[in-house]
CSV table of C-alpha atoms and ligand atoms in Angstrom, one decimal:
chain,number,residue,atom,x,y,z
A,725,MET,CA,-0.3,-209.4,-92.6
A,726,LYS,CA,-3.8,-211.0,-92.3
A,727,VAL,CA,-6.6,-208.6,-92.6
A,728,CYS,CA,-10.1,-209.1,-91.6
A,729,VAL,CA,-12.7,-207.0,-93.5
A,730,VAL,CA,-15.8,-206.8,-91.4
A,731,GLY,CA,-19.1,-206.0,-93.5
A,732,MET,CA,-19.4,-207.2,-96.9
A,733,GLY,CA,-21.3,-204.4,-98.2
A,734,TYR,CA,-20.9,-201.6,-101.1
A,735,ILE,CA,-17.7,-200.5,-99.7
A,736,GLY,CA,-16.3,-203.5,-97.6
A,737,LEU,CA,-16.6,-206.2,-100.4
A,738,PRO,CA,-14.5,-204.2,-103.0
A,739,THR,CA,-12.1,-203.3,-100.4
A,740,ALA,CA,-11.6,-206.9,-99.3
A,741,LEU,CA,-11.4,-208.0,-103.0
A,742,MET,CA,-8.9,-205.4,-104.1
A,743,MET,CA,-6.6,-206.2,-101.0
A,744,ALA,CA,-6.9,-210.0,-101.8
A,745,SER,CA,-6.1,-209.6,-105.5
A,746,HIS,CA,-2.8,-207.6,-104.6
A,747,GLY,CA,-1.4,-210.3,-102.1
A,748,VAL,CA,-2.9,-209.5,-98.9
A,749,ASP,CA,-4.2,-212.5,-97.0
A,750,VAL,CA,-7.8,-211.5,-96.5
A,751,VAL,CA,-10.9,-212.9,-94.8
A,752,GLY,CA,-14.3,-211.2,-95.5
A,753,VAL,CA,-16.7,-211.4,-92.6
A,754,ASP,CA,-20.5,-210.7,-92.6
A,755,TYR,CA,-23.1,-211.7,-90.0
A,756,ASN,CA,-25.5,-212.2,-92.9
A,757,ALA,CA,-25.1,-216.0,-93.7
A,758,GLU,CA,-27.0,-215.9,-96.8
A,759,LYS,CA,-24.6,-213.3,-98.0
A,760,ILE,CA,-21.5,-215.3,-97.1
A,761,GLU,CA,-23.2,-218.3,-98.8
A,762,THR,CA,-23.6,-216.3,-101.9
A,763,LEU,CA,-20.0,-215.1,-102.1
A,764,ASN,CA,-18.9,-218.7,-101.2
A,765,ALA,CA,-20.8,-220.0,-104.3
A,766,GLY,CA,-18.9,-217.6,-106.5
A,767,LYS,CA,-21.4,-214.8,-106.9
A,768,VAL,CA,-21.2,-211.1,-106.2
A,769,THR,CA,-23.9,-209.5,-104.4
A,770,PHE,CA,-24.5,-206.4,-106.1
A,771,GLU,CA,-23.9,-204.8,-109.5
A,772,GLU,CA,-20.8,-202.7,-110.0
A,773,LYS,CA,-18.6,-202.1,-113.0
A,774,GLY,CA,-15.4,-204.3,-112.7
A,775,LEU,CA,-16.6,-206.0,-109.6
A,776,THR,CA,-17.1,-209.4,-111.2
A,777,GLU,CA,-13.6,-209.5,-112.6
A,778,LEU,CA,-12.1,-208.3,-109.3
A,779,PHE,CA,-13.9,-211.0,-107.4
A,780,GLU,CA,-12.7,-213.6,-109.5
A,781,ALA,CA,-9.1,-212.5,-109.1
A,782,ALA,CA,-9.5,-212.2,-105.3
A,783,VAL,CA,-10.9,-215.8,-105.1
A,784,ARG,CA,-8.0,-217.1,-107.4
A,785,ALA,CA,-5.8,-215.2,-104.8
A,786,GLY,CA,-7.4,-217.2,-101.9
A,787,ILE,CA,-9.9,-214.7,-100.1
A,788,SER,CA,-12.2,-216.4,-97.8
A,789,PHE,CA,-15.5,-215.6,-96.5
A,790,GLU,CA,-16.9,-216.3,-93.1
A,791,THR,CA,-19.7,-215.3,-90.6
A,792,GLY,CA,-17.3,-215.7,-87.5
A,793,TYR,CA,-14.7,-213.3,-86.5
A,794,PRO,CA,-11.1,-214.8,-87.0
A,795,ARG,CA,-7.7,-213.7,-85.4
A,796,ALA,CA,-6.0,-211.0,-87.7
A,797,ASP,CA,-3.3,-208.5,-87.6
A,798,MET,CA,-5.7,-205.8,-88.9
A,799,TYR,CA,-9.5,-205.3,-88.8
A,800,VAL,CA,-11.3,-203.1,-91.4
A,801,ILE,CA,-14.8,-202.3,-90.1
A,802,SER,CA,-17.0,-201.4,-92.9
A,803,VAL,CA,-20.6,-201.8,-91.5
A,804,PRO,CA,-23.5,-199.5,-92.0
A,805,THR,CA,-23.8,-196.3,-90.1
A,806,PRO,CA,-27.4,-195.8,-90.4
A,807,TYR,CA,-28.9,-192.2,-89.5
A,808,ASP,CA,-31.8,-191.2,-87.5
A,809,ARG,CA,-34.2,-189.2,-89.8
A,810,ARG,CA,-35.7,-187.2,-86.9
A,811,SER,CA,-32.6,-186.4,-84.9
A,812,LYS,CA,-30.3,-186.4,-88.0
A,813,LYS,CA,-27.5,-188.1,-86.1
A,814,ILE,CA,-25.8,-191.3,-87.0
A,815,ASP,CA,-26.5,-194.6,-85.1
A,816,PRO,CA,-23.1,-196.0,-84.3
A,817,SER,CA,-24.4,-199.2,-83.0
A,818,TYR,CA,-23.3,-201.2,-85.9
A,819,VAL,CA,-19.9,-200.0,-85.7
A,820,VAL,CA,-19.6,-200.3,-82.0
A,821,SER,CA,-21.1,-203.8,-82.1
A,822,ALA,CA,-18.6,-204.8,-84.7
A,823,VAL,CA,-15.6,-203.5,-82.7
A,824,GLU,CA,-16.9,-205.2,-79.5
A,825,SER,CA,-16.9,-208.4,-81.4
A,826,VAL,CA,-13.5,-208.0,-82.9
A,827,LEU,CA,-12.0,-207.0,-79.4
A,828,LYS,CA,-13.2,-210.5,-78.1
A,829,VAL,CA,-10.9,-212.2,-80.6
A,830,CYS,CA,-8.1,-209.9,-81.8
A,831,PRO,CA,-4.5,-210.7,-80.7
A,832,LYS,CA,-2.7,-208.1,-78.6
A,833,GLY,CA,-1.4,-205.1,-80.9
A,834,ALA,CA,-4.0,-205.8,-83.6
A,835,ILE,CA,-5.1,-202.6,-85.6
A,836,VAL,CA,-8.8,-201.9,-85.7
A,837,SER,CA,-9.6,-199.5,-88.4
A,838,ILE,CA,-13.1,-198.0,-89.1
A,839,GLU,CA,-13.8,-197.7,-92.9
A,840,SER,CA,-17.4,-196.6,-92.5
A,841,THR,CA,-18.3,-192.9,-92.5
A,842,ILE,CA,-18.8,-191.8,-89.1
A,843,SER,CA,-19.7,-188.2,-87.8
A,844,PRO,CA,-16.8,-186.2,-86.2
A,845,GLY,CA,-16.1,-187.3,-82.8
A,846,THR,CA,-17.5,-191.0,-83.0
A,847,VAL,CA,-14.4,-192.6,-82.2
A,848,ASP,CA,-13.8,-190.8,-79.1
A,849,ARG,CA,-17.5,-190.8,-77.8
A,850,PHE,CA,-18.3,-194.5,-78.9
A,851,VAL,CA,-15.2,-196.5,-79.9
A,852,ARG,CA,-12.8,-195.6,-77.4
A,853,PRO,CA,-15.4,-196.4,-74.5
A,854,ALA,CA,-15.8,-199.9,-76.0
A,855,LEU,CA,-12.2,-200.4,-75.6
A,856,LYS,CA,-12.3,-199.4,-72.1
A,857,ARG,CA,-15.4,-201.5,-71.4
A,858,ALA,CA,-13.4,-204.5,-72.7
A,859,GLY,CA,-10.5,-203.6,-70.2
A,860,LEU,CA,-8.1,-202.9,-73.4
A,861,ALA,CA,-5.7,-199.9,-73.6
A,862,SER,CA,-5.6,-198.3,-76.9
A,863,GLY,CA,-2.3,-197.9,-78.3
A,864,ILE,CA,-1.2,-201.0,-76.4
A,865,ASP,CA,-3.6,-203.8,-76.7
A,866,VAL,CA,-5.2,-202.4,-79.8
A,867,HIS,CA,-4.4,-199.6,-82.2
A,868,LEU,CA,-7.3,-197.6,-83.7
A,869,ALA,CA,-7.5,-196.2,-87.0
A,870,HIS,CA,-10.1,-194.3,-89.1
A,871,THR,CA,-9.8,-194.9,-93.1
A,872,PRO,CA,-13.0,-193.4,-94.6
A,873,GLU,CA,-13.6,-194.7,-98.0
A,874,ARG,CA,-13.8,-192.2,-100.9
A,875,ILE,CA,-15.1,-194.3,-103.9
A,876,ILE,CA,-18.0,-193.4,-105.9
A,877,PRO,CA,-20.5,-196.0,-106.7
A,878,GLY,CA,-20.5,-196.5,-110.5
A,879,ASN,CA,-16.6,-196.2,-110.4
A,880,MET,CA,-15.6,-198.0,-107.3
A,881,VAL,CA,-13.0,-200.5,-108.7
A,882,TYR,CA,-11.2,-197.7,-110.6
A,883,GLU,CA,-11.4,-195.2,-107.7
A,884,LEU,CA,-10.1,-197.7,-105.0
A,885,GLU,CA,-7.0,-198.0,-107.0
A,886,HIS,CA,-6.5,-194.5,-107.9
A,887,ASN,CA,-8.0,-192.0,-105.2
A,888,SER,CA,-6.0,-190.6,-102.5
A,889,ARG,CA,-6.7,-191.7,-99.0
A,890,THR,CA,-6.9,-190.4,-95.5
A,891,ILE,CA,-5.6,-192.6,-92.6
A,892,GLY,CA,-6.4,-191.3,-89.2
A,893,VAL,CA,-4.5,-192.7,-86.2
A,894,ASP,CA,-3.2,-192.0,-82.9
A,895,ASP,CA,0.5,-192.7,-83.5
A,896,ALA,CA,2.8,-192.6,-86.5
A,897,GLU,CA,3.8,-196.4,-86.4
A,898,THR,CA,0.3,-197.3,-86.8
A,899,GLY,CA,-0.1,-194.9,-89.6
A,900,GLU,CA,2.6,-196.5,-91.4
A,901,ALA,CA,1.4,-200.0,-90.9
A,902,VAL,CA,-2.1,-199.1,-92.2
A,903,LYS,CA,-0.6,-197.4,-95.1
A,904,ALA,CA,1.5,-200.6,-96.0
A,905,VAL,CA,-1.8,-202.3,-96.3
A,906,TYR,CA,-3.4,-199.9,-98.5
A,907,SER,CA,-0.1,-199.4,-100.6
A,908,SER,CA,-0.7,-203.0,-101.7
A,909,PHE,CA,-3.3,-201.7,-104.3
A,910,CYS,CA,-3.7,-198.0,-103.7
A,911,ARG,CA,-1.7,-195.8,-106.3
A,912,GLY,CA,-2.9,-192.5,-104.9
A,913,ASP,CA,-1.4,-190.3,-102.1
A,914,MET,CA,-2.0,-191.4,-98.5
A,915,VAL,CA,-2.1,-188.7,-96.0
A,916,ILE,CA,-1.6,-189.7,-92.3
A,917,THR,CA,-3.3,-187.5,-89.7
A,918,ASP,CA,-5.2,-187.9,-86.6
A,919,ILE,CA,-8.6,-189.8,-86.1
A,920,ARG,CA,-10.9,-186.4,-85.5
A,921,THR,CA,-9.3,-184.8,-88.5
A,922,ALA,CA,-10.0,-187.8,-90.8
A,923,GLU,CA,-13.7,-188.2,-89.6
A,924,MET,CA,-14.2,-184.4,-90.2
A,925,THR,CA,-12.5,-184.4,-93.7
A,926,LYS,CA,-14.7,-187.2,-95.0
A,927,VAL,CA,-18.0,-185.4,-93.9
A,928,VAL,CA,-16.6,-182.1,-95.3
A,929,GLU,CA,-15.9,-183.7,-98.8
A,930,ASN,CA,-19.5,-184.8,-99.1
A,931,THR,CA,-20.9,-181.7,-97.6
A,932,TYR,CA,-18.9,-179.7,-100.3
A,933,ARG,CA,-20.6,-181.7,-103.0
A,934,ASP,CA,-23.9,-181.2,-101.3
A,935,ILE,CA,-23.6,-177.4,-101.2
A,936,ASN,CA,-22.3,-177.3,-104.7
A,937,ILE,CA,-25.4,-179.3,-106.0
A,938,ALA,CA,-27.7,-177.2,-103.9
A,939,PHE,CA,-26.2,-173.9,-105.7
A,940,ALA,CA,-27.0,-175.6,-109.1
A,941,ASN,CA,-30.5,-176.7,-107.9
A,942,GLU,CA,-31.3,-173.1,-106.7
A,943,LEU,CA,-29.9,-171.7,-110.1
A,944,ALA,CA,-32.3,-174.1,-111.7
A,945,ARG,CA,-35.2,-172.5,-109.8
A,946,ILE,CA,-34.2,-169.0,-110.6
A,947,CYS,CA,-33.7,-169.7,-114.4
A,948,ARG,CA,-37.1,-171.6,-114.4
A,949,ASP,CA,-38.7,-168.3,-112.8
A,950,GLY,CA,-36.8,-165.9,-115.1
A,951,GLY,CA,-37.1,-168.0,-118.3
A,952,MET,CA,-33.3,-168.8,-118.6
A,953,ASP,CA,-31.5,-172.0,-119.4
A,954,VAL,CA,-29.8,-173.0,-116.5
A,955,TYR,CA,-27.7,-175.8,-118.3
A,956,GLU,CA,-26.3,-173.4,-120.8
A,957,ILE,CA,-25.5,-170.8,-118.1
A,958,ILE,CA,-23.7,-173.3,-115.9
A,959,ARG,CA,-21.9,-174.7,-119.0
A,960,ILE,CA,-20.5,-171.2,-119.8
A,961,ALA,CA,-19.7,-170.1,-116.4
A,962,ASN,CA,-17.9,-173.5,-115.9
A,963,MET,CA,-15.5,-172.1,-118.8
A,964,HIS,CA,-14.2,-169.7,-116.3
A,965,PRO,CA,-11.0,-171.2,-114.7
A,966,ARG,CA,-12.1,-171.1,-111.2
A,967,VAL,CA,-15.7,-172.1,-111.4
A,968,ASN,CA,-16.9,-175.6,-111.3
A,969,ILE,CA,-20.6,-175.6,-110.7
A,970,LEU,CA,-22.2,-179.1,-110.7
A,971,GLN,CA,-25.4,-180.2,-112.3
A,972,PRO,CA,-29.0,-179.5,-110.9
A,973,GLY,CA,-31.2,-182.5,-110.7
A,974,PRO,CA,-34.3,-184.2,-109.1
A,975,GLY,CA,-32.7,-184.3,-105.7
A,976,VAL,CA,-29.7,-185.7,-104.0
A,977,GLY,CA,-29.9,-189.3,-102.8
A,978,GLY,CA,-27.6,-192.1,-101.8
A,979,HIS,CA,-26.1,-192.9,-98.4
A,980,CYS,CA,-23.5,-190.5,-98.3
A,981,ILE,CA,-24.1,-186.9,-99.7
A,982,SER,CA,-27.7,-186.6,-98.4
A,983,VAL,CA,-26.6,-187.9,-95.1
A,984,ASP,CA,-23.3,-186.8,-94.0
A,985,PRO,CA,-24.0,-183.1,-94.0
A,986,TRP,CA,-26.7,-183.8,-91.3
A,987,PHE,CA,-24.1,-185.0,-89.0
A,988,LEU,CA,-22.7,-181.2,-88.9
A,989,VAL,CA,-26.2,-179.8,-88.6
A,990,GLY,CA,-27.1,-182.0,-85.9
A,991,ASP,CA,-24.1,-181.5,-83.9
A,992,TYR,CA,-23.4,-177.9,-84.5
A,993,PRO,CA,-26.8,-176.3,-85.4
A,994,GLN,CA,-25.9,-172.8,-84.4
A,995,ASP,CA,-22.9,-173.0,-86.8
A,996,ALA,CA,-23.9,-175.0,-89.8
A,997,LEU,CA,-26.3,-172.6,-91.4
A,998,LEU,CA,-25.3,-172.9,-94.9
A,999,ILE,CA,-25.0,-176.6,-94.9
A,1000,HIS,CA,-28.5,-176.8,-93.3
A,1001,GLN,CA,-29.9,-174.6,-96.1
A,1002,ALA,CA,-28.3,-176.7,-98.9
A,1003,ARG,CA,-29.8,-179.8,-97.3
A,1004,ARG,CA,-33.2,-178.1,-97.4
A,1005,ILE,CA,-32.9,-177.1,-101.0
A,1006,ASN,CA,-31.9,-180.5,-102.3
A,1007,ASP,CA,-34.4,-182.2,-100.2
A,1008,GLY,CA,-37.0,-179.8,-101.7
A,1009,MET,CA,-36.2,-180.8,-105.3
A,1010,PRO,CA,-38.5,-183.8,-105.5
A,1011,ASP,CA,-41.4,-181.2,-104.6
A,1012,PHE,CA,-40.1,-179.0,-107.5
A,1013,VAL,CA,-40.2,-181.9,-109.8
A,1014,LEU,CA,-43.8,-182.5,-108.7
A,1015,ASP,CA,-44.7,-178.9,-109.6
A,1016,ARG,CA,-43.1,-179.1,-112.9
A,1017,ILE,CA,-45.1,-182.3,-113.6
A,1018,GLU,CA,-48.3,-180.5,-112.8
A,1019,THR,CA,-47.4,-177.6,-114.9
A,1020,VAL,CA,-46.5,-179.8,-117.9
A,1021,MET,CA,-49.7,-181.9,-117.3
A,1022,LYS,CA,-51.6,-178.7,-117.4
A,1023,ILE,CA,-50.1,-177.3,-120.6
A,1024,ASN,CA,-50.7,-180.6,-122.4
A,1025,GLY,CA,-54.3,-181.3,-121.0
A,1026,ILE,CA,-53.2,-184.4,-118.9
A,1027,LYS,CA,-55.5,-184.8,-116.0
A,1028,ASP,CA,-54.6,-188.3,-114.5
A,1029,MET,CA,-51.5,-188.8,-112.5
A,1030,GLY,CA,-51.9,-192.2,-113.6
A,1031,ARG,CA,-50.8,-191.2,-117.1
A,1032,VAL,CA,-47.4,-190.0,-115.8
A,1033,GLY,CA,-44.4,-192.4,-115.3
A,1034,LEU,CA,-40.9,-191.8,-113.6
A,1035,TYR,CA,-38.2,-193.4,-115.4
A,1036,GLY,CA,-35.6,-194.3,-112.9
A,1037,LEU,CA,-35.8,-195.4,-109.2
A,1038,THR,CA,-32.1,-195.5,-108.1
A,1039,TYR,CA,-30.5,-192.5,-106.5
A,1040,LYS,CA,-28.3,-192.1,-109.5
A,1041,GLU,CA,-27.4,-193.5,-112.9
A,1042,ASN,CA,-25.9,-196.9,-113.5
A,1043,VAL,CA,-26.2,-198.3,-110.0
A,1044,ASP,CA,-28.8,-200.4,-108.3
A,1045,ASP,CA,-28.9,-198.6,-105.0
A,1046,VAL,CA,-32.1,-196.9,-104.2
A,1047,ARG,CA,-31.3,-195.6,-100.7
A,1048,GLU,CA,-32.6,-192.1,-100.1
A,1049,SER,CA,-33.6,-191.9,-104.0
A,1050,PRO,CA,-35.2,-188.7,-105.1
A,1051,THR,CA,-37.8,-190.8,-107.0
A,1052,LEU,CA,-38.7,-192.7,-103.8
A,1053,GLN,CA,-38.9,-189.3,-101.9
A,1054,LEU,CA,-41.2,-188.0,-104.7
A,1055,LEU,CA,-43.6,-191.0,-104.5
A,1056,GLU,CA,-44.1,-190.5,-100.9
A,1057,ARG,CA,-45.9,-187.1,-101.6
A,1058,PRO,CA,-49.7,-187.6,-101.5
A,1059,LEU,CA,-50.0,-185.7,-104.7
A,1060,ALA,CA,-47.9,-188.4,-106.5
A,1061,HIS,CA,-50.4,-191.1,-105.8
A,1062,GLY,CA,-51.0,-193.1,-108.9
A,1063,ILE,CA,-47.8,-192.1,-110.7
A,1064,LYS,CA,-46.0,-195.3,-112.6
A,1065,VAL,CA,-42.4,-196.2,-112.3
A,1066,TYR,CA,-39.8,-198.2,-114.1
A,1067,ASP,CA,-36.0,-198.6,-113.6
A,1068,PRO,CA,-34.1,-201.5,-115.6
A,1069,TRP,CA,-31.6,-201.6,-112.7
A,1070,VAL,CA,-34.3,-202.5,-110.0
A,1071,LYS,CA,-35.4,-206.1,-110.4
A,1072,ASP,CA,-37.2,-206.3,-107.1
A,1073,ASP,CA,-40.8,-204.9,-106.5
A,1074,ILE,CA,-40.1,-201.9,-104.2
A,1075,CYS,CA,-43.3,-199.7,-104.7
A,1076,ASP,CA,-46.7,-199.5,-106.1
A,1077,ASP,CA,-47.4,-199.3,-109.8
A,1078,GLN,CA,-43.8,-200.3,-110.6
A,1079,TYR,CA,-43.2,-201.8,-114.1
A,1080,HIS,CA,-40.4,-204.1,-115.3
A,1081,ASP,CA,-40.9,-203.9,-118.9
A,1082,LEU,CA,-40.1,-200.6,-120.5
A,1083,GLN,CA,-42.4,-201.1,-123.5
A,1084,SER,CA,-45.6,-201.8,-121.2
A,1085,PHE,CA,-44.6,-198.8,-118.9
A,1086,LEU,CA,-44.3,-196.5,-122.0
A,1087,ALA,CA,-47.6,-197.8,-123.5
A,1088,ASP,CA,-49.5,-197.0,-120.2
A,1089,ILE,CA,-48.3,-193.3,-119.8
A,1090,ASP,CA,-48.5,-190.0,-121.7
A,1091,LEU,CA,-45.7,-188.3,-120.0
A,1092,VAL,CA,-42.1,-189.7,-119.2
A,1093,VAL,CA,-40.3,-188.1,-116.3
A,1094,ILE,CA,-36.6,-188.8,-116.5
A,1095,MET,CA,-35.4,-189.2,-113.0
A,1096,VAL,CA,-32.3,-191.0,-113.4
A,1097,GLY,CA,-30.3,-190.9,-116.7
A,1098,HIS,CA,-29.0,-194.5,-116.9
A,1099,LYS,CA,-26.7,-195.1,-119.8
A,1100,CYS,CA,-29.0,-197.6,-121.4
A,1101,LEU,CA,-31.4,-194.8,-121.7
A,1102,ARG,CA,-28.9,-192.2,-123.1
A,1103,ASP,CA,-27.9,-194.7,-125.6
A,1104,ASP,CA,-31.5,-195.3,-127.0
A,1105,LEU,CA,-33.4,-192.0,-126.6
A,1106,ASP,CA,-35.2,-192.8,-129.8
A,1107,VAL,CA,-37.5,-195.2,-127.3
A,1108,LEU,CA,-39.2,-192.1,-126.0
A,1109,LYS,CA,-40.0,-191.0,-129.5
A,1110,GLY,CA,-43.7,-189.5,-129.8
A,1111,LYS,CA,-43.7,-189.2,-125.9
A,1112,LEU,CA,-44.1,-186.0,-123.8
A,1113,VAL,CA,-40.9,-185.9,-121.7
A,1114,LEU,CA,-39.9,-183.9,-118.7
A,1115,ASP,CA,-36.2,-184.4,-118.5
A,1116,THR,CA,-34.7,-183.7,-115.0
A,1117,ARG,CA,-31.1,-184.8,-115.9
A,1118,ASN,CA,-30.8,-182.8,-119.1
A,1119,ILE,CA,-30.1,-186.1,-121.2
A,1120,CYS,CA,-32.4,-185.2,-124.2
A,1121,PRO,CA,-31.6,-182.7,-126.7
A,1122,ASN,CA,-33.9,-179.7,-126.7
A,1123,GLY,CA,-36.9,-180.2,-128.7
A,1124,LEU,CA,-40.6,-180.2,-129.2
A,1125,ASN,CA,-42.2,-182.2,-126.3
A,1126,ILE,CA,-39.2,-182.0,-124.3
A,1127,TYR,CA,-39.4,-180.0,-121.0
A,1128,LYS,CA,-36.7,-179.5,-118.6
A,1129,LEU,CA,-36.1,-178.9,-115.0
B,2684,SAJ,N1,-26.1,-185.3,-108.2
B,2684,SAJ,C1,-26.8,-184.2,-108.7
B,2684,SAJ,N2,-26.0,-183.3,-109.4
B,2684,SAJ,C2,-24.7,-183.5,-109.7
B,2684,SAJ,C3,-24.0,-184.6,-109.1
B,2684,SAJ,C4,-24.5,-185.5,-108.3
B,2684,SAJ,O1,-27.8,-183.8,-108.5
B,2684,SAJ,O2,-23.9,-182.8,-110.3
B,2684,SAJ,C5,-27.0,-186.2,-107.2
B,2684,SAJ,C6,-26.8,-187.7,-107.9
B,2684,SAJ,O3,-27.8,-188.0,-108.9
B,2684,SAJ,C7,-27.1,-188.4,-106.6
B,2684,SAJ,C8,-26.5,-187.5,-105.4
B,2684,SAJ,O4,-26.4,-186.3,-106.1
B,2684,SAJ,O5,-28.6,-188.3,-106.3
B,2684,SAJ,C9,-25.1,-188.2,-105.1
B,2684,SAJ,O6,-24.5,-188.8,-106.1
B,2684,SAJ,P1,-22.9,-188.6,-106.3
B,2684,SAJ,O7,-22.5,-189.2,-107.5
B,2684,SAJ,O8,-22.4,-187.0,-106.3
B,2684,SAJ,O9,-22.3,-189.1,-104.9
B,2684,SAJ,P2,-22.3,-190.6,-104.4
B,2684,SAJ,O10,-23.2,-190.3,-103.0
B,2684,SAJ,O11,-22.7,-191.8,-105.1
B,2684,SAJ,O12,-20.6,-190.7,-103.6
B,2684,SAJ,C10,-20.3,-189.7,-102.8
B,2684,SAJ,C11,-18.7,-189.3,-103.5
B,2684,SAJ,N3,-18.4,-188.1,-102.8
B,2684,SAJ,C12,-17.9,-187.1,-103.5
B,2684,SAJ,O13,-17.8,-187.0,-104.5
B,2684,SAJ,C13,-17.4,-186.0,-102.6
B,2684,SAJ,C14,-17.9,-190.5,-103.2
B,2684,SAJ,O14,-16.6,-190.1,-103.5
B,2684,SAJ,C15,-17.9,-190.9,-101.7
B,2684,SAJ,O15,-17.2,-192.0,-101.5
B,2684,SAJ,C16,-19.3,-191.3,-101.3
B,2684,SAJ,O16,-20.2,-190.2,-101.6
B,2684,SAJ,C17,-19.4,-191.7,-99.9
B,2684,SAJ,O17,-19.6,-193.1,-99.7
B,2684,SAJ,O18,-19.5,-191.0,-99.0
């Protein structure tokens, strides 16, 4: 089988590499010529554990990268699904336009599978009509599938191989064909179901995590008010065999968990009440951190926001992705004006008062707010010695000068 993976981003690239390095004939396509040039020059386009080694194996196995769409037996669409911050609905235009391009070149009987996360109903509302417009019959000319990714940034390569997968299809035969491709590398279980169920399941998984984190964040607020240690309480509660509370933090970022629940709120506003409230709680965390910063400043007689520094710009530890990052959300607040920022994972200048050198950053501030617990900081906490610290990720041992969420 020849597989064309469309979209060489955070999900498409590792997926294409994984297939290619396990014997599938793969072409990676992206409309961004610069990205294709970089890949053809033998370099990966973002940092992720194990990605370089996987890339080298895929290149040895013969993967190719192009800007044009080739003929293939199966197309895996892995393009962004941005969402509109106002309406909270996804914008399926990249998916639809990729499908339209594929339909122009694909041979009769090809499988077109959408890997991008889409809101429940997207295939029915936007993808099937694209087939109709092209004069093609689903199930005869083209077989549709939805194979939502489930891998977690920071551990993508491992999870690609070991996670179970959901394969949404219209008929069992297509399901088996898709399963055969993923079986080349995936050791997890593969469940074949219908497309609508696959769409919904993916969104439900991320919504579950968002609600669990919101619960932890609400507990953090309650414990702050009541003078209790939220981390100790969660640690002990989690010893119960049926309790598994996640960790409070400065907010929920990334392009998945902070976005997907909105699809349900947007489409089912009357029903998705708990989901909506969880989103509000998590989106309110940057303000809670700002409150904590002001309290710590007051206790320690710091008057100038310019003496406060946020450690971490990415949405979570050990990745270089800043999408929907709680730090960026915090910096949007007028009160945060003047706060300094540093992140060893972010090489580009993306905001005001951003430092690229830890020592100069620390020299210019009195209060360090740990927004992201990157491993390099956890491994070298001594670097913060003598500083006031507000630790929103609970990576520092309790101590004098250490404040928590
Ligand atoms: N976070 C907390 N407390 C926690 C765990 C996470 O505050 O206990 C925060 C993180 O710091 C981050 C945000 O939540 O800001 C999301 O991070 P994450 O590590 O929970 O998840 P993502 O967005 O990197 O990846 C998720 C994963 N989904 C689930 O675990 C259910 C991944 O499996 C999905 O593939 C991915 O979304 C996706 O693309 O949908």
